[in-house]
PDB file of C-alpha atoms in Angstrom:
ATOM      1  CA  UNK A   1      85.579  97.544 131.691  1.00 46.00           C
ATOM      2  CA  UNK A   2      87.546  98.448 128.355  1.00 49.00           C
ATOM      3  CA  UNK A   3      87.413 102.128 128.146  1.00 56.00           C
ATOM      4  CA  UNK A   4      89.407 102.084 124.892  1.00 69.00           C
ATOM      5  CA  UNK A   5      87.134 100.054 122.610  1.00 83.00           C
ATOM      6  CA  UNK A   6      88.089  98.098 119.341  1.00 93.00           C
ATOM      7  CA  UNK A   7      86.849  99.218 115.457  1.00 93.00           C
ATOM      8  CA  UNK A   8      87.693  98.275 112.498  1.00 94.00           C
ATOM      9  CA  UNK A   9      89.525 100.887 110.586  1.00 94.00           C
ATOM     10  CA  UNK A  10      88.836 102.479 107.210  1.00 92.00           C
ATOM     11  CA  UNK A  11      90.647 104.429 104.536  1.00 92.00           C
ATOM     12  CA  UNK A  12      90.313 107.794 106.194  1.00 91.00           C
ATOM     13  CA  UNK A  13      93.159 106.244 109.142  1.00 93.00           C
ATOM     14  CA  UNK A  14      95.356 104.653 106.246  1.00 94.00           C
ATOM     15  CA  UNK A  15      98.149 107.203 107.381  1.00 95.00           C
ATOM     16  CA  UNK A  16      98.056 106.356 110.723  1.00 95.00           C
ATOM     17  CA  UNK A  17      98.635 102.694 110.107  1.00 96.00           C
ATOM     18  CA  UNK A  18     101.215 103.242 108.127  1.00 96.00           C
ATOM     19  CA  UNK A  19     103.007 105.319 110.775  1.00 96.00           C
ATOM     20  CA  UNK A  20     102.388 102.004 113.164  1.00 96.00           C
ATOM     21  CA  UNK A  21     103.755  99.782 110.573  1.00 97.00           C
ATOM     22  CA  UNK A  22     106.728 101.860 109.969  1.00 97.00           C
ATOM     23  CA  UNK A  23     107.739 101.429 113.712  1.00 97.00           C
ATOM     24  CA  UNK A  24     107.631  97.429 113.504  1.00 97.00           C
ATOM     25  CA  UNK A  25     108.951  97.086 109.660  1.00 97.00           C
ATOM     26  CA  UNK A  26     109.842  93.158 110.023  1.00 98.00           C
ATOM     27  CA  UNK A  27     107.301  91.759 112.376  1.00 97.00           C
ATOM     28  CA  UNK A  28     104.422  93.501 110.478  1.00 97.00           C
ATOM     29  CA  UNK A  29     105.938  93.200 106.901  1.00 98.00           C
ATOM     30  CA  UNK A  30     102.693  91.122 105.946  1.00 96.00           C
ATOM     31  CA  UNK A  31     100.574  93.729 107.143  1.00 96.00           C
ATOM     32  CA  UNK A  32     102.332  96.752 105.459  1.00 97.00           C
ATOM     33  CA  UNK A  33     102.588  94.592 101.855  1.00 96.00           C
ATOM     34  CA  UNK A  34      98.662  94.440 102.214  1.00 94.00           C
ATOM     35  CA  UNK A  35      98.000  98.152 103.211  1.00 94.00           C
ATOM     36  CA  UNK A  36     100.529  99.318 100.413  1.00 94.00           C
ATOM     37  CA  UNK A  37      98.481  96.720  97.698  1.00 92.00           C
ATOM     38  CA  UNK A  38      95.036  96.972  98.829  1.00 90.00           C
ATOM     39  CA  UNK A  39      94.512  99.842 101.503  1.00 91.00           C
ATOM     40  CA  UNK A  40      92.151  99.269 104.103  1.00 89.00           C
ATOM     41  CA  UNK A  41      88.449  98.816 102.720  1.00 79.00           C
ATOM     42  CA  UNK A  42      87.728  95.928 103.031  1.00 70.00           C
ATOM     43  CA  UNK A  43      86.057  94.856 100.425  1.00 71.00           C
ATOM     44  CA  UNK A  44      89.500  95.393  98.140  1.00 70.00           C
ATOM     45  CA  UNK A  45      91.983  93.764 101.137  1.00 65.00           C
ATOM     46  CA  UNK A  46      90.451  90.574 101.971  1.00 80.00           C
ATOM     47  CA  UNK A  47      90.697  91.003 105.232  1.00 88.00           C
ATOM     48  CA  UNK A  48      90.064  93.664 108.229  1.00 92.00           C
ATOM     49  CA  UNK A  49      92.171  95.992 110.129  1.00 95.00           C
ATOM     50  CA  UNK A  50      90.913  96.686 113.401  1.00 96.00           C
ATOM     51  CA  UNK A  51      92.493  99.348 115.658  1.00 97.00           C
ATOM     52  CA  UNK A  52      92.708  99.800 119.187  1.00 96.00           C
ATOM     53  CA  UNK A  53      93.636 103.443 120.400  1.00 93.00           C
ATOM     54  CA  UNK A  54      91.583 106.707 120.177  1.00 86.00           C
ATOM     55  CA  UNK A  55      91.100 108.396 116.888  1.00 84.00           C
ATOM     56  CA  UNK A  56      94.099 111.147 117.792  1.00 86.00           C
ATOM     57  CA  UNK A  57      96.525 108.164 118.856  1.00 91.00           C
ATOM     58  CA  UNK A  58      96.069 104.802 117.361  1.00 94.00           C
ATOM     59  CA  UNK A  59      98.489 102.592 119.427  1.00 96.00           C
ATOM     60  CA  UNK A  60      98.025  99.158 118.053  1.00 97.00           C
ATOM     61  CA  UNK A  61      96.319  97.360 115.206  1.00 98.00           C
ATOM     62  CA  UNK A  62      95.321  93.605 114.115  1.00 97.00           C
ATOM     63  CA  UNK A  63      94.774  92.385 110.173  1.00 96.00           C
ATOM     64  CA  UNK A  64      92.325  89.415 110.661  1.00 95.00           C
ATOM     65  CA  UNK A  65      91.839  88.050 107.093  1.00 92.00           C
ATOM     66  CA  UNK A  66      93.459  84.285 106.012  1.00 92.00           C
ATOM     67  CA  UNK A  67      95.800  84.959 109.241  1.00 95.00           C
ATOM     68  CA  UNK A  68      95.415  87.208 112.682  1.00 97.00           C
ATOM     69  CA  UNK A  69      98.214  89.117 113.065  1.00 98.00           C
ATOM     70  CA  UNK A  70      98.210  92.112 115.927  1.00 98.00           C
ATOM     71  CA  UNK A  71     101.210  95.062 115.065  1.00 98.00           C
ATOM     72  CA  UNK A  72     102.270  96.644 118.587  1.00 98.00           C
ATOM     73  CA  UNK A  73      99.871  95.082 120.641  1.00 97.00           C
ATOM     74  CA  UNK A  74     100.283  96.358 124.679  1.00 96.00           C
ATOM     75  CA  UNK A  75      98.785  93.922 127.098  1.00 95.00           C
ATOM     76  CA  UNK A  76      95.605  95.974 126.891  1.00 95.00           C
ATOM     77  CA  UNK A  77      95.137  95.684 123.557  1.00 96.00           C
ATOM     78  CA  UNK A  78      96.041  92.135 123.342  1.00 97.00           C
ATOM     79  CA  UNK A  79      93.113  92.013 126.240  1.00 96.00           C
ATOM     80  CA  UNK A  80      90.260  94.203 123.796  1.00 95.00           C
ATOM     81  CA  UNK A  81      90.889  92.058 120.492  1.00 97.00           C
ATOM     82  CA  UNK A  82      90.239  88.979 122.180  1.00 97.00           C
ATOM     83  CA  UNK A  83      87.103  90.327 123.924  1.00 95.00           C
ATOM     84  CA  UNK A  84      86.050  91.071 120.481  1.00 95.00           C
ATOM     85  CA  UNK A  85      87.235  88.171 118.370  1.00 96.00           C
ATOM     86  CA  UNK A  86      85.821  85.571 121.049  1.00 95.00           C
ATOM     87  CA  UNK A  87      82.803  86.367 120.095  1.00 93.00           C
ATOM     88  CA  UNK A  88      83.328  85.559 116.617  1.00 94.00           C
ATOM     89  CA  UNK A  89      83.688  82.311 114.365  1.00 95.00           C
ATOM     90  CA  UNK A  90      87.553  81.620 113.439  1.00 96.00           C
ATOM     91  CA  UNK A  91      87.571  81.960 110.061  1.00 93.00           C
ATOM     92  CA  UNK A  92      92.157  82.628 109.993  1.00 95.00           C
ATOM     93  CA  UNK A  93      94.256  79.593 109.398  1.00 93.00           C
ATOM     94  CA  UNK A  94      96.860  81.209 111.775  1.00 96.00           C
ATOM     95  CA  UNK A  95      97.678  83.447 114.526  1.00 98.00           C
ATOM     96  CA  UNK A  96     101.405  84.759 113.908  1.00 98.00           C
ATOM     97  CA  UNK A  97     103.147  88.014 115.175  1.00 98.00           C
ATOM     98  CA  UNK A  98     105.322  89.252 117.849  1.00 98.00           C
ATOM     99  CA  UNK A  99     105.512  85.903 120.178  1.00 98.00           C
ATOM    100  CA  UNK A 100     104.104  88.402 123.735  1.00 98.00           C
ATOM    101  CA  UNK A 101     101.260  89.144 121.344  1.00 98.00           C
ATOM    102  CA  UNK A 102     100.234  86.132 119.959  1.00 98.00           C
ATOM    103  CA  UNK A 103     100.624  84.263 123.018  1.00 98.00           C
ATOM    104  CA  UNK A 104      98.722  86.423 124.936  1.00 98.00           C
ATOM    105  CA  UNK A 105      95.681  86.421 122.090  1.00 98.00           C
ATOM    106  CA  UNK A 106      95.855  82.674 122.207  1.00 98.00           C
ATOM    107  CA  UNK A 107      95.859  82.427 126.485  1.00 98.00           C
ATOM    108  CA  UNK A 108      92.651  84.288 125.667  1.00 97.00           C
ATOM    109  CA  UNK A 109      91.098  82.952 122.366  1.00 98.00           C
ATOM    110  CA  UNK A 110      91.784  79.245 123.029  1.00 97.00           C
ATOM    111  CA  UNK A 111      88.743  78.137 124.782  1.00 96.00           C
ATOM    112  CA  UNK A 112      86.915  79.749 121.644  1.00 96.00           C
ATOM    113  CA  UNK A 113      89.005  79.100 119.353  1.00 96.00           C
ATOM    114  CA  UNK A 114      90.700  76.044 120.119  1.00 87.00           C
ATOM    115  CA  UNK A 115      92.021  73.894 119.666  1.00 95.00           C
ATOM    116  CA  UNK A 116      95.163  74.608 117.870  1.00 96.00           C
ATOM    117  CA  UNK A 117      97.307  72.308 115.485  1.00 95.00           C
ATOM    118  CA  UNK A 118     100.396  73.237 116.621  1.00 95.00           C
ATOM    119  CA  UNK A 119     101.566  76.031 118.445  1.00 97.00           C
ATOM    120  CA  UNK A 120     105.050  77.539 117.850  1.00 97.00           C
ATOM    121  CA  UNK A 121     105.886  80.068 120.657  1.00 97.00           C
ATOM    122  CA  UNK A 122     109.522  80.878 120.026  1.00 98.00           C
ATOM    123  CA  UNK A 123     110.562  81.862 116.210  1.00 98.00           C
ATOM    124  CA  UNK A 124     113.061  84.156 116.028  1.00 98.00           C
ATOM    125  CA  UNK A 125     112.996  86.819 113.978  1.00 98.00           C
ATOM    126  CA  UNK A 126     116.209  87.978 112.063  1.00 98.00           C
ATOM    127  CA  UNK A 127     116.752  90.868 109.566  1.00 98.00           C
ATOM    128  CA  UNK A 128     120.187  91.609 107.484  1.00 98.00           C
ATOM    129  CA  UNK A 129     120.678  94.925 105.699  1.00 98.00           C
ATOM    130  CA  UNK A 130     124.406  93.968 104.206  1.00 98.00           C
ATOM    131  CA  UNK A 131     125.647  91.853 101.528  1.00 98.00           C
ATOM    132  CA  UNK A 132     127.155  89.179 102.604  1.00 97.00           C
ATOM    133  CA  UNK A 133     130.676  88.174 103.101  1.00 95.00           C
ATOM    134  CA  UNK A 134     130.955  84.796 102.156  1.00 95.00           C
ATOM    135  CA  UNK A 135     130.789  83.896  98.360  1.00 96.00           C
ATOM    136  CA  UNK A 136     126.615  83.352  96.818  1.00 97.00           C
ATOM    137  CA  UNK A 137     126.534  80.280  94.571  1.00 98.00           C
ATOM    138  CA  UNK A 138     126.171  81.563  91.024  1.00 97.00           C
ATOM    139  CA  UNK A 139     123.780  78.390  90.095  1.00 98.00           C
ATOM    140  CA  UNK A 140     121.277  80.423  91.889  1.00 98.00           C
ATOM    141  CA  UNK A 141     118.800  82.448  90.425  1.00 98.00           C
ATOM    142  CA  UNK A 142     115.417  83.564  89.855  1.00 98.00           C
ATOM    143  CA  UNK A 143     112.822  81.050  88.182  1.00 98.00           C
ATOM    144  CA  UNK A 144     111.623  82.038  84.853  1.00 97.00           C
ATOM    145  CA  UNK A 145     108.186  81.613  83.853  1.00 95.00           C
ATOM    146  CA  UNK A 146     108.196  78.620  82.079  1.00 96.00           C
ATOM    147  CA  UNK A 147     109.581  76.257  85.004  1.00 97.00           C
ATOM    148  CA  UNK A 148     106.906  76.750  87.448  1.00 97.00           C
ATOM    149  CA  UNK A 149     105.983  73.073  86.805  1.00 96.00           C
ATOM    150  CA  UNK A 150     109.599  72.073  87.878  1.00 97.00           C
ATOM    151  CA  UNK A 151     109.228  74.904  91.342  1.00 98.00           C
ATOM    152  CA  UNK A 152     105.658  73.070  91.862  1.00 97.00           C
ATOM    153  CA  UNK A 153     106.656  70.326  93.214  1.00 97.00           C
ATOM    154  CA  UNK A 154     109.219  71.350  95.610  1.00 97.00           C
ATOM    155  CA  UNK A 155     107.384  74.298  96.876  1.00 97.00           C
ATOM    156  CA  UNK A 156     104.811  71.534  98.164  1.00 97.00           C
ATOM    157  CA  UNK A 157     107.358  69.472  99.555  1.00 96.00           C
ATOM    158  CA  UNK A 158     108.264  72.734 101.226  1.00 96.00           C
ATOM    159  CA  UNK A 159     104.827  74.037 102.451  1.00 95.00           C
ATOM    160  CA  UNK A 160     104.234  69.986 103.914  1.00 95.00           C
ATOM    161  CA  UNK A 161     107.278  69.439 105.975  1.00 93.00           C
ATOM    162  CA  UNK A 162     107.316  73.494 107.497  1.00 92.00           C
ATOM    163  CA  UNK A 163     103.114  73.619 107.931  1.00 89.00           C
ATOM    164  CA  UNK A 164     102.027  69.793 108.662  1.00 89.00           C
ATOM    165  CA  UNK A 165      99.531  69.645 106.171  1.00 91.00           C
ATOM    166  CA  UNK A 166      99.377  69.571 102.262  1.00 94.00           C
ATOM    167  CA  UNK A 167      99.145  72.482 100.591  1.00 93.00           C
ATOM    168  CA  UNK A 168      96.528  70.577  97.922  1.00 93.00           C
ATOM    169  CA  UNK A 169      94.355  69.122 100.080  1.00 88.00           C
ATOM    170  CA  UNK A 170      91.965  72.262  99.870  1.00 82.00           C
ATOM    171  CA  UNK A 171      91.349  72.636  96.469  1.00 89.00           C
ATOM    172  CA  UNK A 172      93.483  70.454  94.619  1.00 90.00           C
ATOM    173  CA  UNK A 173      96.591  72.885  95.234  1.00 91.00           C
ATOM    174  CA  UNK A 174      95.037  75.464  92.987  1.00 94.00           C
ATOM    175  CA  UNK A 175      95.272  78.138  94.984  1.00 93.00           C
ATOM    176  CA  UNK A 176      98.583  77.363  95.955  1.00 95.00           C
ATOM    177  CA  UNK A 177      99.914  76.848  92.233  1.00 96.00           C
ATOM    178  CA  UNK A 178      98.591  80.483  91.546  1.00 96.00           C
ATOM    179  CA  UNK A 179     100.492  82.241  94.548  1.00 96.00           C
ATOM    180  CA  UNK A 180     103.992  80.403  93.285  1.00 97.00           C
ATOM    181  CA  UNK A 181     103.318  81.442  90.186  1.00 97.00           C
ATOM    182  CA  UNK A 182     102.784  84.596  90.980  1.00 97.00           C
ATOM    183  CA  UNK A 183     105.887  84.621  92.541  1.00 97.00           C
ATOM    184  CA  UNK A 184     107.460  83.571  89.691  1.00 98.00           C
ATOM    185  CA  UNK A 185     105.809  86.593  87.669  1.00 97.00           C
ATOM    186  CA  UNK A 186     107.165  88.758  90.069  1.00 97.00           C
ATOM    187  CA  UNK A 187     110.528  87.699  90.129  1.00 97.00           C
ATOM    188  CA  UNK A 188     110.339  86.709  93.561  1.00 98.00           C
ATOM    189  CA  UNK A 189     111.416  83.229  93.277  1.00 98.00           C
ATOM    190  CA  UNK A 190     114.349  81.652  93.012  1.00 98.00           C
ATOM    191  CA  UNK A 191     116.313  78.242  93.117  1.00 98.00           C
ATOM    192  CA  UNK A 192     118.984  76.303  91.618  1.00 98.00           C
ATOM    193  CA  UNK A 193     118.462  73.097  89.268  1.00 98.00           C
ATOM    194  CA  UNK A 194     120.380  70.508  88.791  1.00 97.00           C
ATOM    195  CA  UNK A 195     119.282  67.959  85.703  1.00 95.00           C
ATOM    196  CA  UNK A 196     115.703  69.809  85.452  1.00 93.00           C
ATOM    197  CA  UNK A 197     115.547  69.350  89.127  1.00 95.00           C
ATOM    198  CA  UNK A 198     115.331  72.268  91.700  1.00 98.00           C
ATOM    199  CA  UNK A 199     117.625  70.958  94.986  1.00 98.00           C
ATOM    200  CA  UNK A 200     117.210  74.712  96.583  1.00 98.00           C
ATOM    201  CA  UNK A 201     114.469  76.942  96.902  1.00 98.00           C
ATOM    202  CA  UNK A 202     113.263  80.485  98.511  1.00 98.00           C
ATOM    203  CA  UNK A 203     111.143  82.778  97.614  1.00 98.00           C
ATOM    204  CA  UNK A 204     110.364  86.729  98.869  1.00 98.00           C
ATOM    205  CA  UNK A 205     107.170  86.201 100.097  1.00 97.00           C
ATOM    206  CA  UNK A 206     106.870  89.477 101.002  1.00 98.00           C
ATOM    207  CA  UNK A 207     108.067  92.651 100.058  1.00 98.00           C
ATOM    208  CA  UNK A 208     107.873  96.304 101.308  1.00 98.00           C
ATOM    209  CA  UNK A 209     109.604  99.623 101.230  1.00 96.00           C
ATOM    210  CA  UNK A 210     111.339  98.592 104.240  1.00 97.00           C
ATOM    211  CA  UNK A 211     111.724  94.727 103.720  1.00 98.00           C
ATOM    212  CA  UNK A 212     112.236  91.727 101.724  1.00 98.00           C
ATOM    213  CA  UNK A 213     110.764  88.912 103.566  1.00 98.00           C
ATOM    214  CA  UNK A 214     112.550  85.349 102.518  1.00 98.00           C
ATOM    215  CA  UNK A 215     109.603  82.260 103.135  1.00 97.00           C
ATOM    216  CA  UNK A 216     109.661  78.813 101.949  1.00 96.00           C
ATOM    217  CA  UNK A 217     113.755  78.045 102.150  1.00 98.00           C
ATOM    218  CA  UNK A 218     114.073  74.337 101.243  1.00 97.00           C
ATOM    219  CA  UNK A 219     116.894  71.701  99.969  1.00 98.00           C
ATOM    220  CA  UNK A 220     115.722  68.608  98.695  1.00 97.00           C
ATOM    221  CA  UNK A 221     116.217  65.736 101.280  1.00 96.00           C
ATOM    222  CA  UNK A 222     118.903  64.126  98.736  1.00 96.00           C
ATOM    223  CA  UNK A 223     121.238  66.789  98.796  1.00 96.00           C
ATOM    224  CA  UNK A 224     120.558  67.774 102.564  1.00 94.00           C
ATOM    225  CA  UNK A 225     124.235  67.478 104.164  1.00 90.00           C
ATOM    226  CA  UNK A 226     126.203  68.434 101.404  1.00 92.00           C
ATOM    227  CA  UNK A 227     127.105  72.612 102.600  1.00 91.00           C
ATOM    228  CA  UNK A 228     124.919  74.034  99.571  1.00 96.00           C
ATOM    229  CA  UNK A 229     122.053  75.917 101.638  1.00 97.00           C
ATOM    230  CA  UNK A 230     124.803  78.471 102.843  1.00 98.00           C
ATOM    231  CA  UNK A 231     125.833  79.817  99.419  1.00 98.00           C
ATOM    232  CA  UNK A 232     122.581  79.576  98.052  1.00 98.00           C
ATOM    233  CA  UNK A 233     120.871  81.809 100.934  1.00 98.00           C
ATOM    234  CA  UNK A 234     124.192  84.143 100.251  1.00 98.00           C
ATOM    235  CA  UNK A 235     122.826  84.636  96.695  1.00 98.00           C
ATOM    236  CA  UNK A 236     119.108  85.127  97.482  1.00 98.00           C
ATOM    237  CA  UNK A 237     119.779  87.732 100.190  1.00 98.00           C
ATOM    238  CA  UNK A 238     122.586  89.251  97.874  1.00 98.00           C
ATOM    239  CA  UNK A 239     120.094  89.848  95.047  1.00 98.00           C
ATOM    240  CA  UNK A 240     117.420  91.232  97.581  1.00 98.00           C
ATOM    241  CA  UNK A 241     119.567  93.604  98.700  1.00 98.00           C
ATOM    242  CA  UNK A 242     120.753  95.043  94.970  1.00 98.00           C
ATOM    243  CA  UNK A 243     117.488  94.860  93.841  1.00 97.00           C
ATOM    244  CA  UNK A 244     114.212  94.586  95.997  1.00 98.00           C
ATOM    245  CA  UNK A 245     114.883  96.356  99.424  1.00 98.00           C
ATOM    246  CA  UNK A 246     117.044  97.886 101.764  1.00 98.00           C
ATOM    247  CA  UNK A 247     116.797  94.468 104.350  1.00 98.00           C
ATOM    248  CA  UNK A 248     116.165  91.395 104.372  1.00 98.00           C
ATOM    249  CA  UNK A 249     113.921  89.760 107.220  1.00 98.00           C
ATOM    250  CA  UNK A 250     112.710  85.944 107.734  1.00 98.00           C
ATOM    251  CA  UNK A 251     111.560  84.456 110.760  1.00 98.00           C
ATOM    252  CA  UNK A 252     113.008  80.991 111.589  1.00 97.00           C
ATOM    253  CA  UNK A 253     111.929  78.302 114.313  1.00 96.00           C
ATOM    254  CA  UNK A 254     113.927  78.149 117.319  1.00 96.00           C
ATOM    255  CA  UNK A 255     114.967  74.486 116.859  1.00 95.00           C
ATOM    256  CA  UNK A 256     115.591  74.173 113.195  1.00 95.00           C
ATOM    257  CA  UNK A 257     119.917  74.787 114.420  1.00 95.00           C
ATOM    258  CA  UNK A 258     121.111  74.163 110.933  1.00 94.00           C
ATOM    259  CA  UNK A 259     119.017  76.922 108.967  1.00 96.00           C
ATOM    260  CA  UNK A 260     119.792  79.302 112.493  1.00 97.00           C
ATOM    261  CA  UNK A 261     123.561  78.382 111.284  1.00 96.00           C
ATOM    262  CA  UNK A 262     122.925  79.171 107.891  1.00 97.00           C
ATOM    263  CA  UNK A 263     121.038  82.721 108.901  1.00 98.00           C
ATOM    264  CA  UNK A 264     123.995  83.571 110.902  1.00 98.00           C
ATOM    265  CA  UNK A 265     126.601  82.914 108.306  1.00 97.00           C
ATOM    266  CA  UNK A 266     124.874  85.092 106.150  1.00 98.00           C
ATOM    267  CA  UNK A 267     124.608  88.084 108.173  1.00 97.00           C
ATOM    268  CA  UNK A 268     121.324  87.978 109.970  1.00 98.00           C
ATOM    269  CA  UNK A 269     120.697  89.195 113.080  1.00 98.00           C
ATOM    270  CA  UNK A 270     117.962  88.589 115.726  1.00 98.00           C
ATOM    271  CA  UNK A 271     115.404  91.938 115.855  1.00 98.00           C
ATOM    272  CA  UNK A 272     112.532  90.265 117.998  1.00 97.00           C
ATOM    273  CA  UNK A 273     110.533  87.246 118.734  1.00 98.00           C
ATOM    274  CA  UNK A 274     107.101  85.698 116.701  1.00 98.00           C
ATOM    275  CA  UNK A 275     104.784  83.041 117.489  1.00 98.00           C
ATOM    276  CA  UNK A 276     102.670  80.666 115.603  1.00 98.00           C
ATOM    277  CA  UNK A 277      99.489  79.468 116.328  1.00 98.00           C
ATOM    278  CA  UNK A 278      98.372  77.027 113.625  1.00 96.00           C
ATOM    279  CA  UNK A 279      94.835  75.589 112.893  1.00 94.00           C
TER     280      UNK A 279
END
C-alpha cells in the first residue's frame, strides 16, 4: 500500500519544481525548458506534471505530455507513477530520462503499455561547460531564415536514421517543418553548406538557464569519413557557450563510438545515464 500517493501538480508548487529541476539540470533540461515557457497548468503546457512527495517535500516529479519523462525518481516513486499510469491509455511517443528510472517505469508499464519499438537502455549523458581546445570550423554557423527549405531535408534524414520512423508520416511532416523552423527563428540551428547543400547539422533543442541541449547532430552519408564532424561540433558548442548558456549537455547512444569520439574531443564529459523507450 502506497502511503505517499501521486497528483498532478499545479501552479501554486511551480517553485518547488523548479528547486527539483535545478538539482538534475541535464537529465531534466526538457522538463525545466517547459516549466520556464509554459508553467504548470495544464491547459498552457501541453502536458502534466505529476508529483510524488508530500506537499512540504516534493521528492520526485514526471512530465507526461508527447514524452514521459520522471526527474529524481527513487524506486518508490518509480513504483507510484506506474500504479497510476497503468491505468491509463499511452498517449507519449516515448519514455526517456535517467536510464534506473525509465527502466524501472517500463519493467512496470510494459504489459500495459507495450509493446515498445525499440528500447535504448544505455545513452550516456555528457555535459561540457568549456570552450573547446581544438580549432571550430568557421563554415559553421547558424541557419538564417530563408534556408529552412535547404535544413528540411536533412533534418529528416536526421530524425529517420536516429528514431526509425519518418518524421512525415504523421501529418505530412508539418509539424515537424514548424519545430525546425522554429529553430531556425530562434537561432538555434546551425550547419554548414557546401554548393546549397547542408553536409552538417545540429541544433539546440533545448535550452535553459542551466543548459544548452545539442539534438539532431548529422553529416550527410557522402561526406561521412572525411574528419569534418569534430570541428563542426567544436563550433556549435563554442557558440553555445558565448552565447546561449553556461553548458552544454547532449545525450548520445552507447554504441554510436564515432560521435562518443567526437563528444570527447570536444570536451564532454559523462554526468549520468538515460534510457529510451520508443513507441
Amino acid at each position: 500500500m502506497l502511503t505517499v500517493p501521486v497528483r498532478q501538480l499545479g501552479e501554486s508548487e511551480r517553485r518547488a519544481v523548479e528547486r527539483l529541476l535545478d538539482l538534475d539540470p541535464f537529465a531534466g533540461a526538457q522538463v525545466a525548458e517547459r516549466v520556464a515557457a509554459r508553467g504548470l497548468a495544464w491547459w498552457r503546457a501541453e502536458g502534466r506534471i505529476l508529483g510524488y512527495g508530500t506537499r512540504r517535500n516534493l521528492e520526485s516529479i514526471c512530465w507526461l505530455g508527447g514524452n514521459l519523462t520522471p526527474v529524481l525518481a527513487s524506486e518508490p516513486a518509480v513504483a507510484a507513477y506506474a500504479d497510476l499510469l497503468a491505468g491509463e491509455e499511452r498517449l507519449c511517443s516515448s519514455i526517456v530520462g535517467r536510464a534506473d528510472a525509465v527502466l524501472g517505469l517500463w519493467d512496470r508499464l510494459a504489459a500495459h503499455w507495450g509493446p515498445a519499438r525499440d528500447v535504448r537502455p544505455n545513452q550516456p549523458l555528457l555535459a561540457t561547460d568549456a570552450l573547446p581546445a581544438l580549432p571550430a570550423d568557421d563554415q559553421v554557423r547558424r541557419v538564417r531564415g530563408g534556408e529552412v527549405d535547404q535544413l528540411f531535408p536533412a533534418a529528416v534524414a536526421m530524425y529517420t536514421e536516429e528514431v526509425g520512423v519518418s518524421p512525415l508520416a504523421e501529418d505530412g511532416g508539418r509539424g515537424y517543418r514548424r519545430r525546425v523552423a522554429d529553430l531556425v527563428r530562434a537561432g538555434r540551428a546551425y550547419a554548414r553548406f557546401v554548393d546549397g547543400q547542408v553536409v552538417f547539422k545540429a541544433e539546440l533543442a533545448v535550452v535553459t538557464r542551466r543548459t544548452a541541449q545539442v539534438q539532431g547532430v548529422w553529416v550527410a552519408p557522402q561526406w561521412r569519413g572525411r574528419g569534418i564532424a569534430t570541428a563542426a561540433m567544436a563550433a556549435v558548442v563554442r557558440d553555445a557557450l558565448l552565447r546561449v548558456a553556461p553548458t552544454v549537455s547532449l545525450y548520445v547512444n552507447d554504441f554510436n563510438l564515432p560521435a562518443r569520439r567526437v563528444y570527447e574531443r570536444c570536451g564532454f564529459r559523462p554526468v549520468g545515464t538515460l534510457a529510451t523507450v520508443l513507441f
